């Protein structure tokens, strides 16, 4: 492990400078941290002492900024007219460090030469694993004796970080290879189709938005382009739609148990005269009649309450009250006769734990916040240690997750704190572990609060909204 009792020098690499600073701050608490400049002025180096599994270590913490390398074709195939677009499916590709990342590469090479361990603190998904192996490639070229480890964490909080550094694992080459394959497919398809359609179409059409058609690039992306097709198709449908007036008969039942709304099987009626005739036939009959042979046995048919019928038509509004059945029954009306009564129980289940897609959907539906803004705010909250990693497909908690401890931290919240207290009260009997949605990306848990806050002074309204969504989804 170490020579002559000297501490092991450990090079730690995070995916972003902010994450490197946060993790170094957590691990160096009370130990005195020194900060120095690296080759890149954006990626500083933090130094401090720490003990890993009983071994004294001198920790050097730095970062990259996302992917360290890019994938491209060999020089012979990079020019547009150097080959037929079809040849790009067999052309050799190379992975290299671009010019704007060379300073980061030099920092990694210089620091790794004097270290015995390399610990990778990249995001715990496939993309993070791929970046991790890019870092490994650069560092091991400078020092092939490095002992390489991977830290897996989901939140920038003391508990998660300290547990992960005590449970280091080896990086997963298969996850990294999966991203390499995806990147190569995207490159080959995107480049070949972009070149093909640009050279084929830019001389065939006059593009109003382009000053010089010779410099126009009609880009193609294997994911973006089909999506654009759906958007265009929907736009054409909306443009070709011809609006037409229609009329409906609405029926609601008022009782002590609430209001029940019934649906007319006919749906929309496009003939105004027919709609009025049917409506008049309904209001001329003061009470609904029942076909006894078709009513379910033991059904509770009474004259208590009333069914309100109304016809929604332009410049015409009338309503009448009609004798009806209990609201626990679904009624199918045939003008003035109840044709069938059947009882049906409707269950409303609690929502599943929060995934990225569900977070974006709820922020858009209830608060009109765009997906881009939602993820920007979520990233801010994650890096500040208030929530777990916000990019996850997982919607079920692991049995090892201490949900009660998470809820206990929320008891002082002004919005849901009192409900959190009731959940934890055995006398209330409200506690129930959330049901899983069946998705687990094996990288991160569902999005959840990791640290209590009733609101920070620097937070925007969107930050407050996002914490409300996550807090209410948790409890």
XYZ file of C-alpha atoms in Angstrom:
475
model
C 0.000 0.000 0.000
C 2.631 2.548 0.988
C 6.391 2.683 1.288
C 8.147 3.418 4.581
C 4.940 4.558 6.270
C 4.617 7.563 3.974
C 1.072 8.662 3.008
C -0.275 7.520 -0.336
C -0.679 10.328 -2.857
C -4.143 10.101 -4.346
C -5.228 12.026 -7.453
C -9.002 12.591 -7.354
C -10.805 13.774 -10.499
C -14.389 15.109 -10.586
C -16.562 15.903 -13.613
C -16.937 19.631 -12.882
C -14.902 22.195 -10.925
C -17.875 22.869 -8.627
C -18.170 19.169 -7.727
C -14.426 18.940 -7.037
C -14.670 21.920 -4.698
C -17.740 20.524 -2.920
C -16.327 17.014 -2.376
C -12.934 18.359 -1.292
C -14.677 20.677 1.165
C -16.615 17.770 2.693
C -13.620 15.446 3.037
C -11.232 18.116 4.346
C -13.449 19.399 7.163
C -11.183 20.268 10.083
C -8.109 19.083 8.177
C -6.931 22.294 6.517
C -7.233 22.470 2.732
C -4.713 24.166 0.443
C -5.763 25.468 -2.977
C -3.373 25.955 -5.891
C -3.677 26.654 -9.599
C -3.472 24.002 -12.287
C -2.630 24.448 -15.961
C -6.255 25.413 -16.572
C -7.347 28.475 -14.600
C -10.864 27.027 -14.296
C -9.787 23.695 -12.797
C -8.048 24.324 -9.487
C -6.279 21.717 -7.348
C -7.288 21.140 -3.718
C -4.852 19.420 -1.336
C -5.585 17.960 2.110
C -4.944 14.903 4.260
C -7.462 12.079 4.664
C -7.631 8.488 5.869
C -9.057 5.793 3.562
C -9.603 2.354 5.101
C -7.058 3.122 7.809
C -4.443 4.288 5.293
C -3.099 7.836 5.514
C -3.488 9.617 2.187
C -2.446 12.944 0.707
C -5.460 13.897 -1.414
C -5.100 16.000 -4.574
C -8.508 16.976 -5.951
C -9.042 18.436 -9.422
C -11.582 18.170 -12.235
C -12.330 18.036 -15.918
C -15.189 19.897 -17.617
C -17.355 17.163 -19.066
C -15.849 14.966 -21.770
C -12.086 15.225 -22.030
C -11.969 13.717 -25.540
C -13.833 13.989 -28.831
C -14.479 11.428 -31.562
C -13.849 12.272 -35.203
C -12.840 10.749 -38.524
C -9.272 10.335 -39.622
C -7.842 13.440 -41.331
C -8.362 11.907 -44.775
C -12.153 11.868 -44.325
C -12.793 15.164 -42.527
C -13.225 17.349 -45.622
C -16.667 17.242 -47.147
C -15.581 16.341 -50.660
C -12.817 13.969 -49.600
C -15.028 10.901 -50.036
C -18.493 9.649 -50.842
C -20.773 9.997 -47.754
C -21.334 6.228 -47.905
C -17.635 5.626 -47.146
C -18.033 7.289 -43.737
C -19.614 4.072 -42.437
C -16.259 2.291 -42.849
C -13.839 5.171 -42.335
C -11.524 4.880 -39.300
C -12.322 7.115 -36.318
C -9.994 8.506 -33.674
C -10.568 9.761 -30.126
C -8.428 12.722 -29.168
C -8.156 15.603 -26.689
C -9.289 18.834 -28.423
C -7.196 21.978 -28.201
C -9.433 23.686 -25.631
C -8.916 20.748 -23.205
C -5.128 20.451 -23.543
C -4.473 22.443 -20.362
C -6.639 20.018 -18.371
C -4.772 17.103 -19.944
C -1.414 18.595 -18.926
C -2.618 19.047 -15.347
C -3.699 15.396 -15.149
C -0.398 14.185 -16.610
C 1.723 16.276 -14.253
C -0.195 15.383 -11.112
C -0.563 11.677 -11.883
C 3.213 11.193 -12.276
C 3.673 11.684 -8.521
C 0.615 9.726 -7.344
C 0.014 6.073 -6.501
C -3.800 6.090 -6.696
C -6.333 7.569 -9.076
C -9.879 7.971 -7.716
C -12.595 8.899 -10.217
C -15.474 11.054 -8.956
C -17.411 11.313 -12.214
C -21.215 11.172 -12.407
C -22.453 7.641 -11.779
C -24.093 7.005 -15.142
C -22.783 5.595 -18.415
C -21.678 8.999 -19.678
C -19.762 9.573 -16.447
C -18.145 6.141 -16.753
C -17.003 7.003 -20.276
C -15.454 10.272 -19.082
C -13.786 8.310 -16.288
C -11.999 6.068 -18.792
C -10.923 9.122 -20.786
C -9.251 10.382 -17.593
C -7.753 6.924 -16.993
C -6.269 6.875 -20.502
C -4.549 10.242 -20.052
C -3.285 9.513 -16.532
C -2.029 5.975 -17.177
C -0.047 7.184 -20.197
C 1.868 9.381 -17.758
C 2.001 6.777 -14.959
C 1.177 3.188 -15.858
C 1.507 2.049 -12.205
C -1.555 3.950 -10.976
C -4.048 2.012 -8.867
C -7.399 3.081 -10.332
C -10.582 3.334 -8.220
C -14.123 4.593 -8.729
C -16.225 6.494 -6.163
C -19.998 6.051 -6.542
C -22.241 8.694 -4.992
C -25.644 10.275 -5.623
C -25.639 13.420 -3.485
C -23.087 16.034 -2.478
C -23.695 15.598 1.219
C -21.405 14.493 4.027
C -22.967 11.046 4.536
C -22.939 10.055 0.838
C -19.417 11.276 0.122
C -17.799 9.676 3.182
C -19.554 6.354 2.538
C -18.451 6.325 -1.098
C -14.778 6.989 -0.310
C -14.801 4.040 2.093
C -16.419 1.769 -0.516
C -14.321 2.408 -3.618
C -14.851 0.035 -6.555
C -13.255 -0.564 -9.936
C -14.609 1.417 -12.932
C -16.886 -0.463 -15.341
C -15.367 -0.815 -18.795
C -18.598 -2.152 -20.314
C -20.535 1.026 -19.434
C -17.812 3.121 -21.066
C -17.798 0.904 -24.175
C -21.577 1.355 -24.546
C -21.117 5.135 -24.761
C -18.254 4.718 -27.257
C -20.542 2.688 -29.504
C -23.335 5.264 -29.247
C -20.938 8.110 -30.030
C -19.576 6.298 -33.083
C -23.062 5.517 -34.414
C -24.114 9.156 -33.926
C -20.974 10.387 -35.701
C -21.254 8.086 -38.707
C -24.997 8.576 -39.255
C -24.976 12.292 -38.520
C -21.954 13.120 -40.693
C -22.977 10.973 -43.665
C -26.577 12.219 -43.803
C -25.570 15.845 -43.173
C -23.102 15.800 -46.042
C -25.465 13.919 -48.333
C -28.557 16.085 -47.870
C -26.620 19.359 -47.798
C -24.847 18.700 -51.102
C -28.045 17.330 -52.646
C -30.517 20.016 -51.564
C -28.782 23.352 -51.041
C -28.556 24.003 -54.804
C -32.107 22.772 -55.417
C -33.881 25.294 -53.165
C -33.631 28.993 -52.428
C -33.382 29.402 -48.675
C -34.650 32.804 -47.534
C -32.769 32.651 -44.225
C -29.370 32.074 -45.875
C -27.268 34.883 -47.321
C -24.979 32.458 -49.099
C -26.432 29.076 -50.008
C -22.937 27.692 -50.541
C -22.235 27.942 -46.790
C -25.510 26.418 -45.624
C -25.287 23.173 -43.643
C -28.460 21.087 -43.474
C -27.559 19.199 -40.329
C -28.920 15.766 -39.503
C -29.023 14.121 -36.075
C -30.207 10.517 -35.578
C -32.361 11.589 -32.603
C -33.175 15.221 -33.359
C -34.222 14.791 -36.988
C -37.011 12.215 -36.450
C -38.270 14.357 -33.553
C -38.341 17.373 -35.856
C -40.396 15.286 -38.274
C -43.044 14.664 -35.595
C -43.173 18.394 -34.811
C -43.587 19.344 -38.475
C -46.248 16.690 -38.994
C -48.217 17.966 -36.005
C -47.857 21.549 -37.236
C -49.300 20.577 -40.616
C -52.233 18.868 -38.909
C -52.992 21.997 -36.886
C -52.704 24.240 -39.928
C -55.033 22.057 -42.015
C -57.663 21.739 -39.285
C -60.968 23.444 -40.026
C -62.837 24.302 -36.814
C -66.496 23.297 -36.667
C -69.133 24.143 -34.053
C -70.507 21.286 -31.975
C -72.879 20.827 -29.034
C -72.909 18.460 -26.040
C -75.324 17.569 -23.246
C -73.636 17.703 -19.840
C -74.892 15.876 -16.779
C -73.708 16.201 -13.155
C -75.073 14.661 -9.975
C -74.942 16.650 -6.707
C -75.152 14.844 -3.384
C -73.736 14.956 0.137
C -70.889 12.733 -1.064
C -69.783 15.200 -3.730
C -70.361 15.862 -7.405
C -70.369 13.091 -10.005
C -69.932 14.001 -13.668
C -71.438 11.702 -16.324
C -70.266 11.373 -19.889
C -72.644 11.273 -22.843
C -71.768 8.291 -25.016
C -72.804 10.244 -28.103
C -70.078 12.784 -27.392
C -70.242 15.762 -29.741
C -73.256 16.605 -31.920
C -72.653 18.801 -34.925
C -76.343 19.500 -35.698
C -77.754 22.278 -33.524
C -81.406 21.369 -34.167
C -80.903 17.724 -33.221
C -79.086 18.739 -30.052
C -81.935 21.037 -29.000
C -84.592 18.377 -29.713
C -82.786 15.772 -27.619
C -82.286 18.303 -24.853
C -85.977 19.271 -24.833
C -86.965 15.590 -24.692
C -84.820 15.307 -21.539
C -86.226 18.340 -19.705
C -89.848 17.497 -20.581
C -89.491 14.337 -18.487
C -89.157 15.501 -14.845
C -87.774 12.191 -13.578
C -85.677 9.443 -15.081
C -87.382 6.089 -15.503
C -85.641 2.826 -14.807
C -85.563 -0.356 -16.838
C -85.805 -2.755 -13.863
C -84.579 -5.777 -15.755
C -81.281 -4.049 -16.503
C -80.524 -2.590 -13.071
C -77.921 -4.471 -11.076
C -79.263 -6.357 -8.056
C -78.910 -4.584 -4.689
C -78.199 -1.267 -6.412
C -79.097 1.826 -4.389
C -81.414 3.766 -6.709
C -83.088 6.713 -4.973
C -84.637 10.060 -5.748
C -82.368 11.912 -3.320
C -80.111 14.517 -4.884
C -80.513 15.670 -8.464
C -78.874 15.302 -11.851
C -78.426 18.638 -13.558
C -78.726 18.539 -17.350
C -77.413 21.438 -19.374
C -76.894 21.991 -23.075
C -73.813 23.930 -24.074
C -74.691 25.919 -27.182
C -73.808 29.447 -28.329
C -76.311 32.019 -27.023
C -78.506 29.295 -25.537
C -78.271 27.991 -22.019
C -80.899 26.102 -20.031
C -80.826 23.558 -17.253
C -83.237 21.211 -15.527
C -83.077 18.942 -12.507
C -83.743 15.301 -12.983
C -84.335 12.559 -10.350
C -81.290 10.341 -10.162
C -79.401 7.499 -8.552
C -76.768 7.597 -5.826
C -73.421 9.042 -6.895
C -71.680 5.706 -6.256
C -73.159 4.387 -9.489
C -72.271 5.073 -13.091
C -75.416 5.792 -15.107
C -75.756 5.457 -18.844
C -78.767 7.511 -20.007
C -80.894 6.801 -23.045
C -82.654 10.193 -23.353
C -85.108 9.755 -20.432
C -84.452 6.202 -19.344
C -81.714 4.832 -17.088
C -80.555 1.882 -19.140
C -77.959 0.481 -16.766
C -76.578 1.024 -13.261
C -73.342 -0.565 -12.147
C -71.136 0.046 -9.159
C -67.442 0.686 -9.673
C -64.684 1.479 -7.216
C -61.989 3.868 -8.394
C -58.609 3.838 -6.668
C -56.130 6.699 -6.782
C -52.629 5.541 -5.976
C -49.822 7.718 -4.619
C -47.271 8.807 -7.247
C -44.084 6.835 -7.763
C -40.762 8.304 -6.560
C -39.449 11.115 -8.743
C -37.445 10.494 -11.925
C -36.003 13.144 -14.247
C -38.809 12.876 -16.806
C -41.493 13.138 -14.139
C -39.762 16.171 -12.608
C -39.753 17.931 -15.993
C -43.382 17.010 -16.677
C -44.641 18.319 -13.335
C -42.622 21.528 -13.523
C -44.038 22.192 -16.998
C -47.638 21.164 -16.268
C -48.163 22.920 -12.946
C -45.681 25.813 -13.036
C -44.995 26.380 -16.760
C -41.239 25.966 -16.300
C -39.335 24.683 -19.342
C -37.373 21.435 -19.178
C -34.117 23.315 -19.736
C -34.770 25.697 -16.840
C -35.962 22.846 -14.613
C -32.734 20.907 -15.095
C -30.609 24.044 -14.621
C -32.298 24.697 -11.272
C -32.064 21.012 -10.295
C -28.341 21.027 -11.085
C -27.897 24.095 -8.854
C -29.721 22.380 -5.992
C -27.691 19.185 -6.463
C -24.333 20.974 -6.430
C -25.406 22.856 -3.299
C -26.189 19.516 -1.618
C -29.957 19.995 -1.252
C -31.106 17.165 -3.573
C -29.767 13.906 -4.964
C -28.429 13.567 -8.514
C -31.174 14.985 -10.800
C -30.564 12.903 -13.929
C -31.984 9.458 -13.254
C -34.500 7.024 -14.699
C -34.988 5.302 -11.335
C -38.465 5.577 -9.792
C -38.130 3.101 -6.926
C -36.143 3.341 -3.687
C -33.733 0.629 -2.637
C -34.807 -1.372 0.445
C -31.603 -0.090 2.077
C -32.701 3.550 1.813
C -33.565 5.041 5.198
C -36.698 6.934 4.162
C -37.676 7.773 7.736
C -34.400 9.623 8.246
C -35.049 11.652 5.090
C -38.576 12.555 6.237
C -37.339 13.424 9.748
C -35.170 16.166 8.264
C -38.279 17.775 6.736
C -40.315 18.157 9.939
C -39.475 21.845 10.241
C -40.567 22.797 6.716
C -43.313 25.485 6.676
C -45.289 23.791 3.856
C -45.196 20.058 4.591
C -43.449 19.900 7.971
C -46.647 19.183 9.943
C -47.575 16.367 7.559
C -44.046 14.908 7.886
C -44.583 14.849 11.666
C -47.880 13.016 11.238
C -46.246 10.472 8.937
C -43.631 9.687 11.576
C -46.197 9.453 14.399
C -46.962 5.730 15.012
C -50.350 6.692 16.468
C -51.480 8.209 13.161
C -50.736 5.026 11.219
C -50.036 6.974 7.999
C -46.557 5.652 7.169
C -46.315 3.514 4.065
C -43.241 2.958 1.930
C -43.712 4.376 -1.594
C -44.481 1.868 -4.330
C -41.895 1.543 -7.082
C -42.500 2.317 -10.721
C -40.370 -0.573 -11.963
C -37.473 1.452 -13.394
C -33.953 1.302 -11.979
C -30.944 2.621 -13.905
C -28.598 1.026 -11.316
C -26.738 4.336 -11.041
C -28.780 6.720 -8.888
C -31.827 6.657 -6.591
C -34.980 8.666 -7.337
C -34.619 12.429 -6.913
C -35.207 13.381 -3.285
C -34.215 16.030 -0.725
C -30.867 15.346 0.931
C -30.663 18.351 3.245
C -33.316 20.449 4.965
C -33.966 23.984 3.795
C -37.029 26.177 4.145
C -35.594 28.418 1.428
C -32.299 30.186 0.806
C -31.919 33.936 0.300
C -30.255 33.517 -3.081
C -32.897 31.151 -4.457
C -35.139 32.238 -7.312
C -38.834 31.404 -7.466
C -37.981 28.415 -9.681
C -35.670 27.037 -6.969
C -38.494 27.196 -4.423
C -40.923 25.538 -6.875
C -38.498 22.666 -7.596
C -37.997 21.921 -3.896
C -41.782 21.881 -3.409
C -42.180 19.312 -6.213
C -39.466 17.074 -4.729
C -40.648 17.465 -1.155
C -44.283 16.675 -1.919
C -43.300 13.700 -4.083
C -41.227 12.317 -1.202
C -43.920 12.458 1.490
